[in-house]
């Protein structure tokens, strides 16, 4: 196990609703990245947080937002849900530093279905 | 052109076969390369990093060709348990944000 935990594991929402997904990073890691993975596709980068600040953002609209807390856990918020937001949302923690290997440690994901 | 491209497959091979996947990347400033494995409905996990000189880990061999901008993964003596999706991951120098390919599906059958 990676030590990265995500909640909830599954959820169903309707169009227009809002959702908050949570991630606890692995102990000692200071960076959290969020990815969206649609069925049959690779993970698409949403954004990354390092020391509580957004440190890069992929091609996602502003209704996708996030936070990182002092303990390095993180939240992903999606407003005005659309059908195409149905996907597996993956949180990955990593350690940025001189000995950074670049390895990402993923949680098991939150599977969102939008009806 | 996508930053990281992979043939989605599926590659359907018998046990014991040797199979190879390629992955091309578009950014010549790419500096770090990885292969991740993702089992069905599970999270991706690091399989191996790819070093400039190539590297081997048991039945798995990874190669990097900077001139042609591709990396490869060779699996020898395939096992049923190798059935999974193999994700190519590339990171540009100076960036902490890896980019994933869509993955190549491998099915190993008896």
mmCIF file of C-alpha atoms in Angstrom:
data_model
loop_
_atom_site.group_PDB
_atom_site.id
_atom_site.type_symbol
_atom_site.label_atom_id
_atom_site.label_comp_id
_atom_site.label_asym_id
_atom_site.label_seq_id
_atom_site.Cartn_x
_atom_site.Cartn_y
_atom_site.Cartn_z
ATOM 1 C CA UNK A 1 0.000 0.000 0.000
ATOM 2 C CA UNK A 2 1.147 3.502 -0.813
ATOM 3 C CA UNK A 3 -0.203 5.241 2.258
ATOM 4 C CA UNK A 4 -2.227 7.619 0.072
ATOM 5 C CA UNK A 5 -5.892 7.513 0.947
ATOM 6 C CA UNK A 6 -8.782 9.020 -0.947
ATOM 7 C CA UNK A 7 -12.408 9.509 -0.055
ATOM 8 C CA UNK A 8 -15.057 8.812 -0.995
ATOM 9 C CA UNK A 9 -14.234 5.761 -3.109
ATOM 10 C CA UNK A 10 -17.444 5.958 -5.119
ATOM 11 C CA UNK A 11 -20.086 8.604 -5.500
ATOM 12 C CA UNK A 12 -22.990 9.494 -7.735
ATOM 13 C CA UNK A 13 -24.024 13.070 -8.444
ATOM 14 C CA UNK A 14 -26.387 14.780 -10.838
ATOM 15 C CA UNK A 15 -25.581 17.472 -13.385
ATOM 16 C CA UNK A 16 -25.125 20.904 -11.854
ATOM 17 C CA UNK A 17 -24.179 19.627 -8.422
ATOM 18 C CA UNK A 18 -20.876 20.193 -6.685
ATOM 19 C CA UNK A 19 -18.464 17.587 -5.351
ATOM 20 C CA UNK A 20 -15.471 17.571 -2.993
ATOM 21 C CA UNK A 21 -12.915 14.795 -3.118
ATOM 22 C CA UNK A 22 -10.298 14.332 -0.426
ATOM 23 C CA UNK A 23 -6.796 12.966 -0.339
ATOM 24 C CA UNK A 24 -4.341 12.242 2.450
ATOM 25 C CA UNK A 25 -0.814 12.128 1.128
ATOM 26 C CA UNK A 26 1.865 9.681 2.131
ATOM 27 C CA UNK A 27 3.734 10.601 5.285
ATOM 28 C CA UNK A 28 6.697 12.852 4.479
ATOM 29 C CA UNK A 29 5.428 13.866 1.051
ATOM 30 C CA UNK A 30 4.966 17.569 0.317
ATOM 31 C CA UNK A 31 3.389 17.503 -3.125
ATOM 32 C CA UNK A 32 -0.042 16.372 -4.251
ATOM 33 C CA UNK A 33 -1.180 16.026 -7.846
ATOM 34 C CA UNK A 34 -4.691 15.337 -9.071
ATOM 35 C CA UNK A 35 -5.503 13.429 -12.222
ATOM 36 C CA UNK A 36 -8.724 12.625 -14.052
ATOM 37 C CA UNK A 37 -8.892 9.267 -15.784
ATOM 38 C CA UNK A 38 -11.762 8.548 -18.137
ATOM 39 C CA UNK A 39 -12.481 4.981 -19.155
ATOM 40 C CA UNK A 40 -9.870 3.687 -21.587
ATOM 41 C CA UNK A 41 -7.699 6.775 -21.263
ATOM 42 C CA UNK A 42 -4.550 7.649 -19.401
ATOM 43 C CA UNK A 43 -4.600 9.943 -16.371
ATOM 44 C CA UNK A 44 -4.997 13.609 -17.352
ATOM 45 C CA UNK A 45 -3.253 16.152 -15.152
ATOM 46 C CA UNK A 46 -5.635 18.553 -13.389
ATOM 47 C CA UNK A 47 -3.322 20.451 -11.031
ATOM 48 C CA UNK A 48 -0.559 20.074 -8.500
ATOM 49 C CA UNK A 49 -0.068 21.547 -5.048
ATOM 50 C CA UNK A 50 3.247 22.108 -3.369
ATOM 51 C CA UNK A 51 3.413 23.581 0.112
ATOM 52 C CA UNK A 52 -0.207 24.732 -0.067
ATOM 53 C CA UNK A 53 0.174 26.574 -3.364
ATOM 54 C CA UNK A 54 -0.990 25.562 -6.824
ATOM 55 C CA UNK A 55 2.066 24.693 -8.816
ATOM 56 C CA UNK A 56 0.827 23.914 -12.273
ATOM 57 C CA UNK A 57 -2.511 23.323 -13.901
ATOM 58 C CA UNK A 58 -3.655 21.217 -16.810
ATOM 59 C CA UNK A 59 -6.302 22.021 -19.384
ATOM 60 C CA UNK A 60 -9.273 22.033 -17.035
ATOM 61 C CA UNK A 61 -11.838 24.833 -16.550
ATOM 62 C CA UNK A 62 -11.938 27.015 -13.421
ATOM 63 C CA UNK A 63 -14.827 25.024 -11.980
ATOM 64 C CA UNK A 64 -12.119 22.517 -11.037
ATOM 65 C CA UNK A 65 -10.401 23.928 -7.968
ATOM 66 C CA UNK A 66 -8.333 22.620 -5.124
ATOM 67 C CA UNK A 67 -6.638 23.149 -1.835
ATOM 68 C CA UNK A 68 -3.692 21.791 0.038
ATOM 69 C CA UNK A 69 -3.614 21.964 3.816
ATOM 70 C CA UNK A 70 -0.638 22.435 6.159
ATOM 71 C CA UNK A 71 -0.505 18.680 6.745
ATOM 72 C CA UNK A 72 -0.219 18.285 2.937
ATOM 73 C CA UNK A 73 -3.595 16.639 2.548
ATOM 74 C CA UNK A 74 -5.649 18.003 -0.317
ATOM 75 C CA UNK A 75 -9.110 18.532 -1.715
ATOM 76 C CA UNK A 76 -10.406 18.652 -5.262
ATOM 77 C CA UNK A 77 -13.644 20.571 -5.798
ATOM 78 C CA UNK A 78 -15.709 20.445 -8.941
ATOM 79 C CA UNK A 79 -18.632 22.818 -9.402
ATOM 80 C CA UNK A 80 -21.501 22.664 -11.886
ATOM 81 C CA UNK A 81 -20.906 19.008 -12.658
ATOM 82 C CA UNK A 82 -21.266 17.847 -16.254
ATOM 83 C CA UNK A 83 -21.836 14.355 -17.604
ATOM 84 C CA UNK A 84 -18.282 14.295 -18.999
ATOM 85 C CA UNK A 85 -16.898 14.752 -15.495
ATOM 86 C CA UNK A 86 -17.699 11.092 -14.854
ATOM 87 C CA UNK A 87 -14.297 9.504 -14.321
ATOM 88 C CA UNK A 88 -11.836 8.092 -11.841
ATOM 89 C CA UNK A 89 -10.126 10.907 -9.934
ATOM 90 C CA UNK A 90 -6.661 9.981 -8.786
ATOM 91 C CA UNK A 91 -4.588 11.706 -6.173
ATOM 92 C CA UNK A 92 -0.838 11.190 -6.254
ATOM 93 C CA UNK A 93 1.624 12.271 -3.618
ATOM 94 C CA UNK A 94 5.325 12.756 -4.091
ATOM 95 C CA UNK A 95 8.314 14.310 -2.412
ATOM 96 C CA UNK A 96 9.891 17.295 -4.064
ATOM 97 C CA UNK A 97 13.439 17.789 -2.959
ATOM 98 C CA UNK A 98 17.096 17.185 -3.799
ATOM 99 C CA UNK A 99 16.603 13.443 -3.748
ATOM 100 C CA UNK A 100 13.360 13.557 -5.697
ATOM 101 C CA UNK A 101 13.053 10.424 -7.786
ATOM 102 C CA UNK A 102 9.958 11.675 -9.544
ATOM 103 C CA UNK A 103 7.921 8.688 -8.423
ATOM 104 C CA UNK A 104 4.240 9.292 -7.858
ATOM 105 C CA UNK A 105 2.355 7.310 -5.248
ATOM 106 C CA UNK A 106 -1.318 7.027 -6.101
ATOM 107 C CA UNK A 107 -4.365 6.524 -3.978
ATOM 108 C CA UNK A 108 -7.013 4.077 -5.119
ATOM 109 C CA UNK A 109 -9.072 6.883 -6.578
ATOM 110 C CA UNK A 110 -12.557 8.276 -6.275
ATOM 111 C CA UNK A 111 -14.941 7.048 -8.940
ATOM 112 C CA UNK A 112 -17.426 9.773 -9.798
ATOM 113 C CA UNK A 113 -20.563 9.140 -11.819
ATOM 114 C CA UNK A 114 -22.575 12.135 -12.990
ATOM 115 C CA UNK A 115 -26.151 11.423 -14.064
ATOM 116 C CA UNK B 1 0.250 16.005 -31.618
ATOM 117 C CA UNK B 2 -0.102 14.545 -28.137
ATOM 118 C CA UNK B 3 2.786 14.972 -25.726
ATOM 119 C CA UNK B 4 3.002 11.264 -25.039
ATOM 120 C CA UNK B 5 1.641 8.684 -27.463
ATOM 121 C CA UNK B 6 1.124 4.985 -27.027
ATOM 122 C CA UNK B 7 -0.560 2.279 -29.054
ATOM 123 C CA UNK B 8 -3.570 1.377 -26.898
ATOM 124 C CA UNK B 9 -3.531 -2.263 -28.080
ATOM 125 C CA UNK B 10 -4.674 -4.629 -26.778
ATOM 126 C CA UNK B 11 -1.641 -6.811 -27.228
ATOM 127 C CA UNK B 12 -2.870 -10.367 -26.885
ATOM 128 C CA UNK B 13 0.005 -12.812 -26.296
ATOM 129 C CA UNK B 14 0.412 -16.379 -25.012
ATOM 130 C CA UNK B 15 2.231 -17.164 -21.803
ATOM 131 C CA UNK B 16 5.963 -17.274 -22.328
ATOM 132 C CA UNK B 17 5.952 -14.818 -25.213
ATOM 133 C CA UNK B 18 8.134 -11.759 -25.497
ATOM 134 C CA UNK B 19 6.279 -8.514 -26.064
ATOM 135 C CA UNK B 20 7.461 -4.954 -26.592
ATOM 136 C CA UNK B 21 5.718 -1.610 -26.292
ATOM 137 C CA UNK B 22 6.886 1.722 -27.597
ATOM 138 C CA UNK B 23 5.988 5.199 -26.466
ATOM 139 C CA UNK B 24 6.840 8.421 -28.288
ATOM 140 C CA UNK B 25 7.117 11.854 -26.732
ATOM 141 C CA UNK B 26 7.009 15.214 -28.446
ATOM 142 C CA UNK B 27 8.981 17.508 -26.137
ATOM 143 C CA UNK B 28 12.714 17.250 -26.729
ATOM 144 C CA UNK B 29 13.305 18.813 -23.296
ATOM 145 C CA UNK B 30 11.880 15.719 -21.639
ATOM 146 C CA UNK B 31 14.258 14.464 -19.036
ATOM 147 C CA UNK B 32 12.666 11.777 -16.882
ATOM 148 C CA UNK B 33 10.899 8.693 -18.109
ATOM 149 C CA UNK B 34 8.929 5.997 -16.382
ATOM 150 C CA UNK B 35 6.726 3.002 -16.970
ATOM 151 C CA UNK B 36 3.748 2.552 -14.671
ATOM 152 C CA UNK B 37 1.498 -0.464 -14.493
ATOM 153 C CA UNK B 38 -2.239 -0.184 -13.913
ATOM 154 C CA UNK B 39 -4.386 -3.195 -13.161
ATOM 155 C CA UNK B 40 -8.067 -3.119 -14.068
ATOM 156 C CA UNK B 41 -9.936 -0.577 -11.908
ATOM 157 C CA UNK B 42 -6.876 0.000 -9.741
ATOM 158 C CA UNK B 43 -4.437 2.864 -9.340
ATOM 159 C CA UNK B 44 -1.211 3.140 -11.376
ATOM 160 C CA UNK B 45 1.982 1.894 -9.734
ATOM 161 C CA UNK B 46 5.555 2.510 -10.748
ATOM 162 C CA UNK B 47 6.992 -0.407 -12.687
ATOM 163 C CA UNK B 48 10.387 1.065 -13.467
ATOM 164 C CA UNK B 49 12.221 4.242 -14.279
ATOM 165 C CA UNK B 50 13.952 4.461 -17.656
ATOM 166 C CA UNK B 51 17.587 5.478 -17.683
ATOM 167 C CA UNK B 52 19.605 6.784 -20.594
ATOM 168 C CA UNK B 53 21.729 3.670 -20.783
ATOM 169 C CA UNK B 54 18.741 1.380 -20.573
ATOM 170 C CA UNK B 55 17.938 -0.752 -17.575
ATOM 171 C CA UNK B 56 16.652 -4.169 -16.707
ATOM 172 C CA UNK B 57 14.606 -5.489 -13.825
ATOM 173 C CA UNK B 58 14.119 -9.233 -14.036
ATOM 174 C CA UNK B 59 12.007 -9.965 -17.111
ATOM 175 C CA UNK B 60 11.501 -6.270 -17.856
ATOM 176 C CA UNK B 61 13.856 -4.135 -19.929
ATOM 177 C CA UNK B 62 13.400 -0.433 -20.573
ATOM 178 C CA UNK B 63 15.204 1.548 -23.256
ATOM 179 C CA UNK B 64 15.394 5.232 -24.124
ATOM 180 C CA UNK B 65 16.117 6.593 -27.597
ATOM 181 C CA UNK B 66 16.536 10.350 -27.301
ATOM 182 C CA UNK B 67 17.313 10.890 -30.978
ATOM 183 C CA UNK B 68 13.990 9.405 -32.038
ATOM 184 C CA UNK B 69 12.199 10.500 -28.875
ATOM 185 C CA UNK B 70 10.796 7.197 -27.775
ATOM 186 C CA UNK B 71 11.041 4.787 -24.903
ATOM 187 C CA UNK B 72 10.341 1.103 -24.964
ATOM 188 C CA UNK B 73 9.406 -1.660 -22.573
ATOM 189 C CA UNK B 74 10.258 -5.278 -23.280
ATOM 190 C CA UNK B 75 8.674 -8.081 -21.310
ATOM 191 C CA UNK B 76 10.201 -11.520 -21.639
ATOM 192 C CA UNK B 77 8.600 -14.830 -20.680
ATOM 193 C CA UNK B 78 5.168 -13.230 -20.184
ATOM 194 C CA UNK B 79 3.098 -14.406 -17.239
ATOM 195 C CA UNK B 80 -0.667 -14.333 -16.825
ATOM 196 C CA UNK B 81 -0.112 -11.843 -14.016
ATOM 197 C CA UNK B 82 1.509 -9.405 -16.449
ATOM 198 C CA UNK B 83 -1.945 -8.676 -17.888
ATOM 199 C CA UNK B 84 -2.490 -4.989 -17.208
ATOM 200 C CA UNK B 85 -2.269 -1.562 -18.803
ATOM 201 C CA UNK B 86 1.228 -0.138 -19.128
ATOM 202 C CA UNK B 87 1.432 3.638 -18.907
ATOM 203 C CA UNK B 88 4.302 5.617 -20.329
ATOM 204 C CA UNK B 89 5.168 8.691 -18.266
ATOM 205 C CA UNK B 90 7.381 11.588 -19.265
ATOM 206 C CA UNK B 91 8.566 14.620 -17.350
ATOM 207 C CA UNK B 92 10.119 17.696 -18.879
ATOM 208 C CA UNK B 93 13.307 18.977 -17.298
ATOM 209 C CA UNK B 94 12.632 21.585 -14.634
ATOM 210 C CA UNK B 95 9.009 20.510 -14.269
ATOM 211 C CA UNK B 96 7.606 18.453 -11.457
ATOM 212 C CA UNK B 97 4.561 17.503 -13.492
ATOM 213 C CA UNK B 98 4.646 14.136 -15.251
ATOM 214 C CA UNK B 99 2.549 13.553 -18.355
ATOM 215 C CA UNK B 100 0.919 10.188 -18.896
ATOM 216 C CA UNK B 101 0.230 8.392 -22.131
ATOM 217 C CA UNK B 102 -3.124 6.686 -22.573
ATOM 218 C CA UNK B 103 -1.618 3.295 -21.844
ATOM 219 C CA UNK B 104 -1.113 0.039 -23.708
ATOM 220 C CA UNK B 105 -3.273 -2.894 -22.737
ATOM 221 C CA UNK B 106 -1.588 -6.287 -22.449
ATOM 222 C CA UNK B 107 -3.518 -9.535 -22.198
ATOM 223 C CA UNK B 108 -1.526 -12.682 -21.542
ATOM 224 C CA UNK B 109 -3.509 -15.859 -22.170
ATOM 225 C CA UNK B 110 -2.778 -19.502 -21.287
#
